[in-house]
Each structure stands twice: as C-alpha cells, then as structure tokens.
XYZ file of C-alpha atoms in Angstrom:
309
model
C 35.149 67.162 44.117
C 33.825 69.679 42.022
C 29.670 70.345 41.366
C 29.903 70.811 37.921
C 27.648 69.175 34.908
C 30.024 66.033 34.652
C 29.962 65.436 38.175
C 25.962 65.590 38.655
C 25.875 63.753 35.411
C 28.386 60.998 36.417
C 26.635 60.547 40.293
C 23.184 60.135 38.194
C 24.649 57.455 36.308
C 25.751 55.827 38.635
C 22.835 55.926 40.918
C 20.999 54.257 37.937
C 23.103 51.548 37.639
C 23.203 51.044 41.297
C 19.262 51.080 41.475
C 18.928 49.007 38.241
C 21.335 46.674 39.128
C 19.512 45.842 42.577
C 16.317 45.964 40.996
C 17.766 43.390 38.424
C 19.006 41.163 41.635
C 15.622 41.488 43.671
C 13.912 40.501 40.698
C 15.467 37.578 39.891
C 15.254 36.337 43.216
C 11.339 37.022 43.802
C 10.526 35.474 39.991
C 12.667 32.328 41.660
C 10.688 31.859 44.870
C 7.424 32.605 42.542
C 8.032 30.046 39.898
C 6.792 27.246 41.081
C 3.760 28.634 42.402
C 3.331 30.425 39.058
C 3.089 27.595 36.185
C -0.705 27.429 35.999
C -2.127 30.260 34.181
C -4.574 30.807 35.730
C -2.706 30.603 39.131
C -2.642 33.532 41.744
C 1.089 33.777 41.863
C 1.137 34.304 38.048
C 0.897 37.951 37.940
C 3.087 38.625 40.456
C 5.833 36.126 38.015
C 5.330 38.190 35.308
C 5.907 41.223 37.010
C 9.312 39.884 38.353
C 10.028 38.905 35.236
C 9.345 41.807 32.945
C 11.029 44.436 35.873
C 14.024 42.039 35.783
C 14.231 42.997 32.114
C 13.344 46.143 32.243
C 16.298 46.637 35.155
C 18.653 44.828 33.030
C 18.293 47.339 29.858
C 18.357 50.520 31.921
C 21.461 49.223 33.712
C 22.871 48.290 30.510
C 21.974 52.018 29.174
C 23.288 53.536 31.988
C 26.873 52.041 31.920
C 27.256 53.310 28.922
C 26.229 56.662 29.642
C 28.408 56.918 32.833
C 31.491 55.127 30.838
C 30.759 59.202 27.993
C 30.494 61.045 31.640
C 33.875 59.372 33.153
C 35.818 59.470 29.758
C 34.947 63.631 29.489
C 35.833 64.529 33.323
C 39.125 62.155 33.002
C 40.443 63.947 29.571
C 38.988 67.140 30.993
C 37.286 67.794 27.217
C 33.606 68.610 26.539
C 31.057 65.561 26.545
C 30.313 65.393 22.938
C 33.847 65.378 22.728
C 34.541 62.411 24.985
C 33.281 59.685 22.571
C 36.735 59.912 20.551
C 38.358 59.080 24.347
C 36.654 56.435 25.140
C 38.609 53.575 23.726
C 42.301 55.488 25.400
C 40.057 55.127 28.612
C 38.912 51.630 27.914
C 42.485 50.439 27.018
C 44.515 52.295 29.015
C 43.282 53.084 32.942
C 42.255 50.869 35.286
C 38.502 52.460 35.740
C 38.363 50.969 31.355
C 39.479 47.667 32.604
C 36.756 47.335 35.376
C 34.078 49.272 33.851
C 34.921 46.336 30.925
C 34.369 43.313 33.306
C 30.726 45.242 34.868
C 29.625 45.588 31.343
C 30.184 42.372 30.163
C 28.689 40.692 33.196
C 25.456 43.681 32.732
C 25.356 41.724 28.814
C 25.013 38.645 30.190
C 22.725 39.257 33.015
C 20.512 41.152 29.993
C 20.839 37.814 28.057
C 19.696 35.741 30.344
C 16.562 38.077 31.115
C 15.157 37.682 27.851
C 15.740 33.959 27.641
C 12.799 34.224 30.656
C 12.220 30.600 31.155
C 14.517 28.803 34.303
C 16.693 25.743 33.835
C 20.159 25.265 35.533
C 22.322 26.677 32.708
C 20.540 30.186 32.786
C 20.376 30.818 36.611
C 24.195 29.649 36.670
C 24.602 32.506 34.124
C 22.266 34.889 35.470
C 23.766 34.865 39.146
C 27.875 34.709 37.586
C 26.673 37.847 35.734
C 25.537 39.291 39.372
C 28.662 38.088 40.529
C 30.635 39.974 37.497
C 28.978 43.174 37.935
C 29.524 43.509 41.666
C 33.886 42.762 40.832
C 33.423 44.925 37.784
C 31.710 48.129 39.824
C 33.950 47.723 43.055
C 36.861 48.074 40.692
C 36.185 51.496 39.667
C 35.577 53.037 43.013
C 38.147 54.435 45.595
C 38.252 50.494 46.426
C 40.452 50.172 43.075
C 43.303 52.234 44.824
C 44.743 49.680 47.229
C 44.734 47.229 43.855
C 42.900 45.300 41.724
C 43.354 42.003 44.057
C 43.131 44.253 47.384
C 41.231 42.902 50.285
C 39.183 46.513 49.972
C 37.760 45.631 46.473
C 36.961 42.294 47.590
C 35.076 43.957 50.633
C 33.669 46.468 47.761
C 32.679 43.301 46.086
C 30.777 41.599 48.579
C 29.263 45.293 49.620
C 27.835 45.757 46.184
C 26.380 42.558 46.314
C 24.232 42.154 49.545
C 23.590 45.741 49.258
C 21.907 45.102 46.216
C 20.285 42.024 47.818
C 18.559 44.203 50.229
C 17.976 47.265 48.368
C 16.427 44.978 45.597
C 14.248 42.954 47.112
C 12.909 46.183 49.292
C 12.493 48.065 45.496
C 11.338 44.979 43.176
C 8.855 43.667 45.905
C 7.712 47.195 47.179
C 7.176 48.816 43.620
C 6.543 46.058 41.296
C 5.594 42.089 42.676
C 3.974 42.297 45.677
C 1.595 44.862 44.953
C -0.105 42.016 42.619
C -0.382 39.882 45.105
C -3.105 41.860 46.824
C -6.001 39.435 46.160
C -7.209 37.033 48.884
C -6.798 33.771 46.685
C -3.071 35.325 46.697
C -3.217 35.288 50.605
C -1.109 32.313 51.008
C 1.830 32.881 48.436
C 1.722 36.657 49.973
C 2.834 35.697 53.002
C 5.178 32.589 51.962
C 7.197 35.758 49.746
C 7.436 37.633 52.552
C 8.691 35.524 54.666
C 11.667 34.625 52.169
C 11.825 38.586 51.643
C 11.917 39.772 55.016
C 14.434 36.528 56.484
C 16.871 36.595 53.043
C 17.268 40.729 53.847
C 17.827 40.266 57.548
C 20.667 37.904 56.651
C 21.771 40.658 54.194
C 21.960 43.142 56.387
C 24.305 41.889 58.711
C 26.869 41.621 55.788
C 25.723 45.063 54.513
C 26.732 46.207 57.997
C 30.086 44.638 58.451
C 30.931 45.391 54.870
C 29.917 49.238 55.499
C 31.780 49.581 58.234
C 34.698 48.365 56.931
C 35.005 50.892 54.017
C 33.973 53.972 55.893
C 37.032 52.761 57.912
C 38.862 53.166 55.087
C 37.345 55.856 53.878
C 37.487 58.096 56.560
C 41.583 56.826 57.778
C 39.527 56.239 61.128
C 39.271 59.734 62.222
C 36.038 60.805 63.126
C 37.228 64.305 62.457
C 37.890 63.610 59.092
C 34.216 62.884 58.360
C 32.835 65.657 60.088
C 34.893 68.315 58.285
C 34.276 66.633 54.514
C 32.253 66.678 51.831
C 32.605 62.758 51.737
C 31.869 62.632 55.259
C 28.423 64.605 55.085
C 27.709 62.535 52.202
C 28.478 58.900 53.921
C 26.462 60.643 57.231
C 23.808 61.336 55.144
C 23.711 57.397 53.657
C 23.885 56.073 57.195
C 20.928 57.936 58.399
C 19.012 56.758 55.478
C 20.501 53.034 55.970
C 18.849 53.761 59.622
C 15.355 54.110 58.398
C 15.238 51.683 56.084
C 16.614 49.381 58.892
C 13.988 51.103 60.921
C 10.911 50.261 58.064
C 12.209 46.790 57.598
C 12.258 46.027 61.320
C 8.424 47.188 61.636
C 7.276 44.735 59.176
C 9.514 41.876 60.373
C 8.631 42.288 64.029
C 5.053 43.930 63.750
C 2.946 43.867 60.317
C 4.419 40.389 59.141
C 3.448 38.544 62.470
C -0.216 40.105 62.531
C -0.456 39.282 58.812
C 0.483 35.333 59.713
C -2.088 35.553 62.160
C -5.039 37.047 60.317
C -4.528 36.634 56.813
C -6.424 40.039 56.121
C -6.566 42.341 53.389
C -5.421 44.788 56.079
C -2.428 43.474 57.658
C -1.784 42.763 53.985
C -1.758 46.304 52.868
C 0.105 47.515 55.755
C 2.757 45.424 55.056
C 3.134 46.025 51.459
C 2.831 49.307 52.104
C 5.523 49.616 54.861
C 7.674 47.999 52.217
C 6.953 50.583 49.634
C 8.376 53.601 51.888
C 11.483 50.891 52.453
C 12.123 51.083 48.770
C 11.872 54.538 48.388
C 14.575 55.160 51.137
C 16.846 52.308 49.381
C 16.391 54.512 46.586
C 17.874 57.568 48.326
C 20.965 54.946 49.868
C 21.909 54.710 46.325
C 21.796 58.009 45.537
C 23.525 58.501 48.181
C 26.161 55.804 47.808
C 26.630 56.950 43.628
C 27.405 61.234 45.432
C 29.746 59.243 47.352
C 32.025 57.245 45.217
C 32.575 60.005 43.516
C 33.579 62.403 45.839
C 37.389 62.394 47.438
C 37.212 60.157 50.176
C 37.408 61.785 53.870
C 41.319 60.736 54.839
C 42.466 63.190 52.118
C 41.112 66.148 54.164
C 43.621 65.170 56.971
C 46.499 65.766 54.255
C-alpha cells in the first residue's frame, strides 16, 4: 500500500460509492414502507416519501459519478501513468483484467438502479428492477476486491456479495432515515407513521446485523490467514481494527434506540422521545459513514496474511 494521490483518490471513491450505494438501498426501502401511507397529498407521511424518493435519486447519480471516477483512479495506479493520462487505459482495463469485468457488471446494475429512480412511481416491474440492480451492484463490487482472488465463482466473493449487501442494508437505513426521512416526520399528526418506520427500521437492521456479523467475520478470517499477529503488525489490520470499533458503536447507538428511546417513544408518543430517537439515529449514521470509509482504506490496502510472507 502506498499513500500517494491515487491511493487517497481511489479509497475516496470508493467510500462514495459505498455510502451512495447504501444510501440508494435505505432509500428505497423507507420510500416502500412510506408509500402507502403517502398517496394523499396532503397526508403526513408525504414529505417524508418525497424525501426518500428524491435522496434515492440523488444516491443513485453520485454513485453512478463515482464509479466512474474510481474506474480513471484504478486504470492510472494499474498502468502506473499519470491520471489525465489514464483515460486512454481505460478500455485495456475494461477488456482485459478482471477488476474491468466486475467494475462492468457494478456499473451496469448502478444504470439500472439510476433508471428505475427516476421512473419514481412503484409497480412490480420497477421494484423487480430496482432490487436486481441492488443485487448486481453488490456481485459487481465484491468482484473487484481482494474477494476476486480466490475466483470469480469463489465462496469468498459470494460471502463479499452478501457482505456488501446487508451492510448496505444497515448502513442505509441508519444514513437515509437519520439524515434525510425521518427528520420530516417530526410533526405530531406524523406521530403514528413515526413510530410504525421505526419499528420496520430498527427490526429490518437487527436482522441485518446478524448477517453483517457472520459475513465480517468470515472475511477478516480470510483476510488476516487467522493470525491475530498478522493484524496487529499491518496496515490492513489497524485499518479493519479501526472499522470494528466503529461497527461497535454503531451497534452500540442502534441498541439504545431499540432497547431504550423506541420503547419510551411507543409508550408516550411525545415530541421528546421522538427527537431522542431521531436523533440517536443521526449519530448512528454518521458512524456508518466512518465504517465505509473505513471499509473503502481497507479494500485497498494489502490484506494482513501477506505480512506473514
């Protein structure tokens, strides 16, 4: 690993297509449990649909963006030539490596998932679409990480797969409800779908986290060759410490509003316990934010087993 400009630039574009992508996926999810409440104009919910809808777009163009810019970044540190210089590699690195090939799949699956945000309006066909696109992306991205090196039908980037995926489950309903939806659910005629959204919010992340878990485990297994040592004398070792401790207080944020502020806020309905909640939610986002940044530094560093020799 080496902290030059195409590194920093590569881990930043990468951390922005692993926050928009999960921002894309929470998104979708929360303008799915609001829809119904939503179709009245003049209905609470409605802001709160719009706002899911218009950050699942806005998600899907910056993730869009950034795969392109981390596809200029890759092509310039694997040629070893200058970055305005990379745009004449790109289609050797497209056609020819295995990082072109999966890179492909993730962008045509971010198209799609882009596509199906400006159609806006549900119906069968779309969410089919919108969720095989979520699918596409999470294959596509696992098969340009270190996941990629046991083979492109490996049990480790099927793992990868299914990491990416209720990783961004979690992360994006923490970010997309924290920092965008919730938020306009504050008033008291809101009360009601406020806590029916966070209920779905708070039980579909528990249920993600135990795969997050598993799945995490598993690759810092692989990873690390399953030597301890190995992870405390690495760069990628620091790096995946530094993840886990921020995985810990986000688990830490989300258990204090599933066991604590959600309770109180069934019970009282208050513009309080209402706050508090949200607002619990909000730090959770911020430290999902830093688990991707995290997770971007460490796909891109040499994993800790190579230290061992």
């Amino acid at each position: 690993m080496s902290l030059d400009g195409l590194w920093i630039g590569q881990v930043a574009m990468a951390a922005l297509m692993n926050v928009a992508f999960a921002f894309a996926v929470g998104s979708a999810l929360l303008g799915a449990w609001l829809a119904k409440d939503a179709q009245a104009k003049i209905a609470p919910a409605r802001p709160a649909w719009l706002r899911a809808q218009r950050s699942m777009l806005t998600a899907s163009v910056v993730l869009v963006l950034a795969d392109l810019g981390w596809l200029l970044y890759q092509a310039a540190s694997m040629s070893g030539v200058a970055l305005p210089a990379a745009f004449g590699v790109v289609p050797t690195v497209l056609a020819q490596t295995h990082v072109g090939y999966g890179w492909s799949i993730a962008f045509a699956g971010a198209l799609v998932l882009l596509g199906t945000a400006l159609t806006g309006h549900g119906g069968t066909l779309r969410n089919a679409l919108l969720w095989l696109a979520v699918i596409v992306i999470a294959a596509g991205k696992a098969s340009v990480g270190h996941a990629a090196d046991a083979g492109p039908a490996s049990a480790a980037v099927a793992m990868q797969t299914l990491h990416v995926l209720v990783t961004g489950v979690w992360g994006g309903l923490a970010m997309a409800s924290g920092l965008a939806v919730l938020p306009a659910l504050g008033a008291s005629i809101a009360r009601g779908v406020l806590i029916r959204t966070a209920t779905q919010v708070s039980n579909v992340s528990l249920a993600s986290v135990g795969f997050v878990l598993l799945t995490g485990a598993f690759n810092a297994a692989r990873g690390s060759g399953g030597s301890f040592q190995a992870i405390a004398i690495s760069a990628w070792g620091h790096v995946l410490t530094l993840k886990l401790l921020l995985v810990a207080l986000a688990l830490v944020l989300g258990g204090l509003n599933r066991f604590l502020a959600l309770p109180r806020l069934r019970r009282t309905a208050s513009t309080m316990d209402a706050h508090t909640f949200v607002n619990v939610l909000y730090l959770e986002a911020l430290t999902m934010i830093g688990v991707f940044v995290a997770a971007a530094a460490l796909s891109h560093s040499v994993p800790a087993f190579a230290a061992l020799g």
